[in-house]
Coordinates of C-alpha atoms and ligand atoms in Angstrom, one line a residue:
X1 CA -2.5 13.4 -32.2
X2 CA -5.0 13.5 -35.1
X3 CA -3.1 17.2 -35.8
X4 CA 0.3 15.4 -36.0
X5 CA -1.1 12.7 -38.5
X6 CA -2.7 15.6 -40.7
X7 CA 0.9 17.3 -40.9
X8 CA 3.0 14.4 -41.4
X9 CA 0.7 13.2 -44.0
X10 CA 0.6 16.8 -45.8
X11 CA 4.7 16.6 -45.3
X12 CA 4.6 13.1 -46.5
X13 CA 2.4 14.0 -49.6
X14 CA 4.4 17.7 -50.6
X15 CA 7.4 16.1 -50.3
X16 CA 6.6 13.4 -53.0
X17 CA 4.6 15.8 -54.5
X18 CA 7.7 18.3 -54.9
X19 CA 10.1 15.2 -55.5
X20 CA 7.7 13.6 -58.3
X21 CA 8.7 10.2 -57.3
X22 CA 6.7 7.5 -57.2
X23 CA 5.9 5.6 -53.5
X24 CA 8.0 2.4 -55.0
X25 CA 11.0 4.9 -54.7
X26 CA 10.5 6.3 -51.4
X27 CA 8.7 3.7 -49.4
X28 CA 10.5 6.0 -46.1
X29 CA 8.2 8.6 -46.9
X30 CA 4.8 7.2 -47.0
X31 CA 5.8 5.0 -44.1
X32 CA 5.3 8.0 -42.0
X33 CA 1.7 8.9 -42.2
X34 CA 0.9 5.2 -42.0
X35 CA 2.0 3.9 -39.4
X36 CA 1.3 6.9 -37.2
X37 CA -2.2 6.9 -38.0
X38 CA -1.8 3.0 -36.9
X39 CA -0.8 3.9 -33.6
X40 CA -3.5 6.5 -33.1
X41 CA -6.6 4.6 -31.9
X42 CA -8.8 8.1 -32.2
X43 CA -8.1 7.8 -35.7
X44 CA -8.1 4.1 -36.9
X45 CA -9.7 2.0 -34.3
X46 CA -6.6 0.4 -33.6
X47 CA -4.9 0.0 -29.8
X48 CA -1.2 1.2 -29.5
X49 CA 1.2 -1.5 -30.5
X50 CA 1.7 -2.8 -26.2
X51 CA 5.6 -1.9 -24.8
X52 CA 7.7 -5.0 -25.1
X53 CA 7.6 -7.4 -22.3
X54 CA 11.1 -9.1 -21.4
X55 CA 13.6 -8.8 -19.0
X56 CA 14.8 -4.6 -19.3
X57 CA 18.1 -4.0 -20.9
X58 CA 20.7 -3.2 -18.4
X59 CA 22.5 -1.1 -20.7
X60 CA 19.2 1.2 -21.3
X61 CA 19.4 2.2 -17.0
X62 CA 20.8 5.4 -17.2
X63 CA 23.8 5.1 -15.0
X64 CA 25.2 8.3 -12.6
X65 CA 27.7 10.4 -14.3
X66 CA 30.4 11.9 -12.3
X67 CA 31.9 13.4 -14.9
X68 CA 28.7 15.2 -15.6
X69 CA 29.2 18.8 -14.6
X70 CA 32.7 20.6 -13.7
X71 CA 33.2 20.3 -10.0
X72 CA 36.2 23.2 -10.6
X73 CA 33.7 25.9 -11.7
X74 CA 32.3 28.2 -9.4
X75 CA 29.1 28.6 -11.6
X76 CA 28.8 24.7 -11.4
X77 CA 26.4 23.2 -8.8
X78 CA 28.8 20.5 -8.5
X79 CA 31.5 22.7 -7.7
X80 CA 33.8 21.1 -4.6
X81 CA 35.3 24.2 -2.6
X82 CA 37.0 23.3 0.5
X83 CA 40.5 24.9 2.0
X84 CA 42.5 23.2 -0.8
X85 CA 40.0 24.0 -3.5
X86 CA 39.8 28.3 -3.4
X87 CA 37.5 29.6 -6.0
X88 CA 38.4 30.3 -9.4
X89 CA 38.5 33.6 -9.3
X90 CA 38.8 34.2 -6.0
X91 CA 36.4 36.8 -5.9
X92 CA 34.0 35.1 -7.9
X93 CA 30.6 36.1 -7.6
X94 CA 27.3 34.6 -9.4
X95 CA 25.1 36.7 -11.8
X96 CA 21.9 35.2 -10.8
X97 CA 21.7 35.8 -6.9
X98 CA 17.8 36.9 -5.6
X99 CA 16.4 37.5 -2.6
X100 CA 15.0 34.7 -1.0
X101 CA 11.3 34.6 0.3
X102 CA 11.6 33.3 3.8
X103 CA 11.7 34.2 7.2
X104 CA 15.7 35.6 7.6
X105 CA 17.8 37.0 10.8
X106 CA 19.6 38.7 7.7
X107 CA 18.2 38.9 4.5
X108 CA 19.0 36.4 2.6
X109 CA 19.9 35.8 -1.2
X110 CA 21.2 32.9 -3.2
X111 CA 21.2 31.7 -6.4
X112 CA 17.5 31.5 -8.6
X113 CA 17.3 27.6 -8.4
X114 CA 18.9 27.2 -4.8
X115 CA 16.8 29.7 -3.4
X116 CA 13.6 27.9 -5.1
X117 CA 14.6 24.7 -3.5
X118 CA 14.8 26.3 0.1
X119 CA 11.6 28.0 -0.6
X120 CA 10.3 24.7 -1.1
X121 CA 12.3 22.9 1.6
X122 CA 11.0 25.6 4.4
X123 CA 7.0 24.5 2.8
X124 CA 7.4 20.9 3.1
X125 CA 9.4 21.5 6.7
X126 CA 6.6 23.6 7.8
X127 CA 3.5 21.3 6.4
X128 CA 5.4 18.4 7.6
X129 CA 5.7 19.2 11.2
X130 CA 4.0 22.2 11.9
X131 CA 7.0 24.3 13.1
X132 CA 9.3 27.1 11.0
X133 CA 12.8 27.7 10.1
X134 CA 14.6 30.7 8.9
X135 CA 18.1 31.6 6.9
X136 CA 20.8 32.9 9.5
X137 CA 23.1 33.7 6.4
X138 CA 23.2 32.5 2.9
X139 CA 25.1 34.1 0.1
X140 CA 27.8 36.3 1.6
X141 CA 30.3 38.2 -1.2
X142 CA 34.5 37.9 -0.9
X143 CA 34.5 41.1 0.6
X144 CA 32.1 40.6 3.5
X145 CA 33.5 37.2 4.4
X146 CA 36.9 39.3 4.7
X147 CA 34.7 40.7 7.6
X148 CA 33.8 37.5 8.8
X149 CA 37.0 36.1 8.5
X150 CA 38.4 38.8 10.5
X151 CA 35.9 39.0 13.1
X152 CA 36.9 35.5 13.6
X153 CA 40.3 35.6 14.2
X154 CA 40.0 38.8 16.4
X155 CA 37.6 36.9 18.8
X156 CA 39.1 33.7 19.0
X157 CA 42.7 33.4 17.3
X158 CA 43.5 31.9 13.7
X159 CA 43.9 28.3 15.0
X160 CA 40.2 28.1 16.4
X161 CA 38.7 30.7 13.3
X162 CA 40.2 28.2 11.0
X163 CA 38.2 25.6 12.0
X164 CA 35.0 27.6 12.1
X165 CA 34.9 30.2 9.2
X166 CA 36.6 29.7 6.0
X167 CA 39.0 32.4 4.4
X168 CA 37.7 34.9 1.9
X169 CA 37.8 32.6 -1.5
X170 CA 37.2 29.4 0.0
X171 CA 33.7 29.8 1.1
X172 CA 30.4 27.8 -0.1
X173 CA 28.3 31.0 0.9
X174 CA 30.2 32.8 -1.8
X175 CA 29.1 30.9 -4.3
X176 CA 24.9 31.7 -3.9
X177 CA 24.4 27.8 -2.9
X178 CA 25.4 27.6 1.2
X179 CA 22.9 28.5 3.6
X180 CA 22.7 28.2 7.5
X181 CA 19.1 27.4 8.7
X182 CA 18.5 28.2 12.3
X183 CA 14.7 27.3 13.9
X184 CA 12.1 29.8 14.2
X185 CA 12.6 30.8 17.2
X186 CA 15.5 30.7 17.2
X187 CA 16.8 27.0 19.3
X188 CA 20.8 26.1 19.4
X189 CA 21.1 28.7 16.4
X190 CA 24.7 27.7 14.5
X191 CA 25.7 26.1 17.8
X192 CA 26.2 21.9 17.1
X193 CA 22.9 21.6 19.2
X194 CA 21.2 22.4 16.5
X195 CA 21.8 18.7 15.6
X196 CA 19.5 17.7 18.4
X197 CA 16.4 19.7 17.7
X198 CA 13.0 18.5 15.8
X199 CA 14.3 21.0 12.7
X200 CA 17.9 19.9 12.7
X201 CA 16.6 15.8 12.8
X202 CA 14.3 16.8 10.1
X203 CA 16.9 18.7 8.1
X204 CA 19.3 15.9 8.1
X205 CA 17.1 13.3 7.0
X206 CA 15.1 15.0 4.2
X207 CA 17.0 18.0 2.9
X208 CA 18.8 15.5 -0.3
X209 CA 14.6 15.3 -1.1
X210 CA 15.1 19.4 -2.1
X211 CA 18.7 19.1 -3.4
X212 CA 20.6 20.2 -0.4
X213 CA 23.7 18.2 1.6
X214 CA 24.8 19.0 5.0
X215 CA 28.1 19.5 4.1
X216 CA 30.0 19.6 7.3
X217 CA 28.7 16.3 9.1
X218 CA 30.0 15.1 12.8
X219 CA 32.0 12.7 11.4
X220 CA 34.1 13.8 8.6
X221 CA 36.2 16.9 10.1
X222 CA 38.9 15.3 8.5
X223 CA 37.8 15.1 5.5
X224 CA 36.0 18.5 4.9
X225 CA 38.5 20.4 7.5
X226 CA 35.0 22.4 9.4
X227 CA 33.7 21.3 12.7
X228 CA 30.0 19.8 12.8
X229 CA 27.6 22.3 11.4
X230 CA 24.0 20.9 11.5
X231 CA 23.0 24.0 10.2
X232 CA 25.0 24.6 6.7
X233 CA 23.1 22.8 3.7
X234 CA 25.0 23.3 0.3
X235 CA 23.0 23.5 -2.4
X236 CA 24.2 20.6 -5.3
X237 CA 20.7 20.0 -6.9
X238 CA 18.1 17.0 -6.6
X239 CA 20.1 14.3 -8.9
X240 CA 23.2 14.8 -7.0
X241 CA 21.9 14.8 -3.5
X242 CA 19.9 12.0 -4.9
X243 CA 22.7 9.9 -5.9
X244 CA 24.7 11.2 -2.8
X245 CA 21.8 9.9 -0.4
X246 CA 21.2 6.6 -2.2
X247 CA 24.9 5.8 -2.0
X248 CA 25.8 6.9 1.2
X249 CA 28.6 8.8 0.9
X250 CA 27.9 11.9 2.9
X251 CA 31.1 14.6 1.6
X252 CA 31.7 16.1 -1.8
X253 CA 35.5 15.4 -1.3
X254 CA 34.9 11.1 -1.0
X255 CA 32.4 11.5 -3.6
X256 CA 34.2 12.7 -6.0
X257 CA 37.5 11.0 -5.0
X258 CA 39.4 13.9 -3.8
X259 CA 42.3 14.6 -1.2
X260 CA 40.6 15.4 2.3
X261 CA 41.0 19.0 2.9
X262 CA 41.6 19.0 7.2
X263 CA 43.6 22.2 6.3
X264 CA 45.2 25.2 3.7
X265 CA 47.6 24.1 1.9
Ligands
ZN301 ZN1 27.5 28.2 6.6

């Protein structure tokens, strides 16, 4: 702080030096110095003027924005991509995918900041109850969820795959910010059961705290057009999750006042 004073009063005293005006002309000038050394108790003995007491100003509490980031591009951690919504370019792919750090059944990569947050989800998971999870699958590119797709539908039909993997283009895991978590070992991996188990309980409850939403809850097929996946957490950072959590709305789509997606159009 006493640095601070020194420059603004050598700012304070060039610039009326340079100006040749007298303080009577520029009282704005040498108010600076002044009333920061005031405020600095190191320096002038005096305490820091005390915050104002009162009733807070409504209008100063930051209200949520939902306008804040674009939920149409794929870059966006607000992005909304469900069977109506297909990625813009379909074969979009992010330019800042790593690998993640954690136990995997495949090895996993996501986006930097998603892949920090799981890192730290999987820490506080682990220190919290003393089990371990592990990525099943997290970023997956437009041409291997072609693969995926088609596996799908060769197993068990188009009508069933529909419901369980999404077409190339549609698919939070292309985007770097979708991951399935299974438990370590592996307990009801990807199957709804997953729901029941210490780390799915755990996961639903706390995963908003790192930024994560289980995006596909038991309740709203409807509305996101997947069955229950317990296991899926999208990635839409700590303010939205936040707001998402407080709020109670538990689907992108109804956040954000969009059509439910139960199907393509
Ligand atoms: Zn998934």
């Amino acid at each position: 702080m006493t640095v601070v004073v020194a420059v603004l009063a050598a700012g304070a005293l060039a610039a009326g030096a340079v100006s040749g005006r007298g303080p009577a002309l520029e009282p704005s000038v040498h108010s600076v110095p002044t009333s920061a050394t005031s405020a600095d108790p190191a320096t002038s003995g005096t305490p820091a003027r005390p915050a104002p007491s009162g009733t807070p100003d409504p209008t100063a509490v930051p209200s949520f924005d939902r306008s804040a980031y674009s939920i149409d591009d794929p870059a966006s951690l607000w992005l909304v991509v469900d069977k109506t919504r297909p990625l813009n370019p379909v074969d979009y792919t992010p330019t800042d995918l790593v690998d993640v750090p954690v136990p995997h059944i495949w090895p996993p990569k996501l986006r930097r900041e998603a892949s920090d947050a799981v890192v730290a989800l999987f820490g506080a998971f682990t220190a919290e109850t003393g089990l371990q999870l592990q990525s099943q699958s997290s970023y997956r590119s437009f041409s291997t969820q072609v693969d995926v797709y088609n596996q799908d539908v060769a197993s068990n039909g188009q009508a069933f795959a529909d419901t369980s993997t999404a077409r190339p283009g549609t698919s939070e895991h292309q985007t770097g910010l979708a991951i399935d978590i299974s438990a370590l070992p592996g307990d009801c991996s990807l199957e709804a059961c997953f729901g029941d188990t210490r780390h799915g309980m755990w996961l639903a409850q706390n995963a908003w705290r790192f930024g994560f939403l289980l995006r596909y809850p038991a309740d709203k097929v409807p509305v996101t057009g997947y069955g229950y996946e317990p296991w899926h957490f999208r990635y839409i950072g700590f303010e939205l999750a936040t707001e998402m959590h407080d709020t109670g709305v538990t689907t992108l789509e109804e956040f954000f006042g969009l059509p439910a997606a139960p199907g393509y159009n």
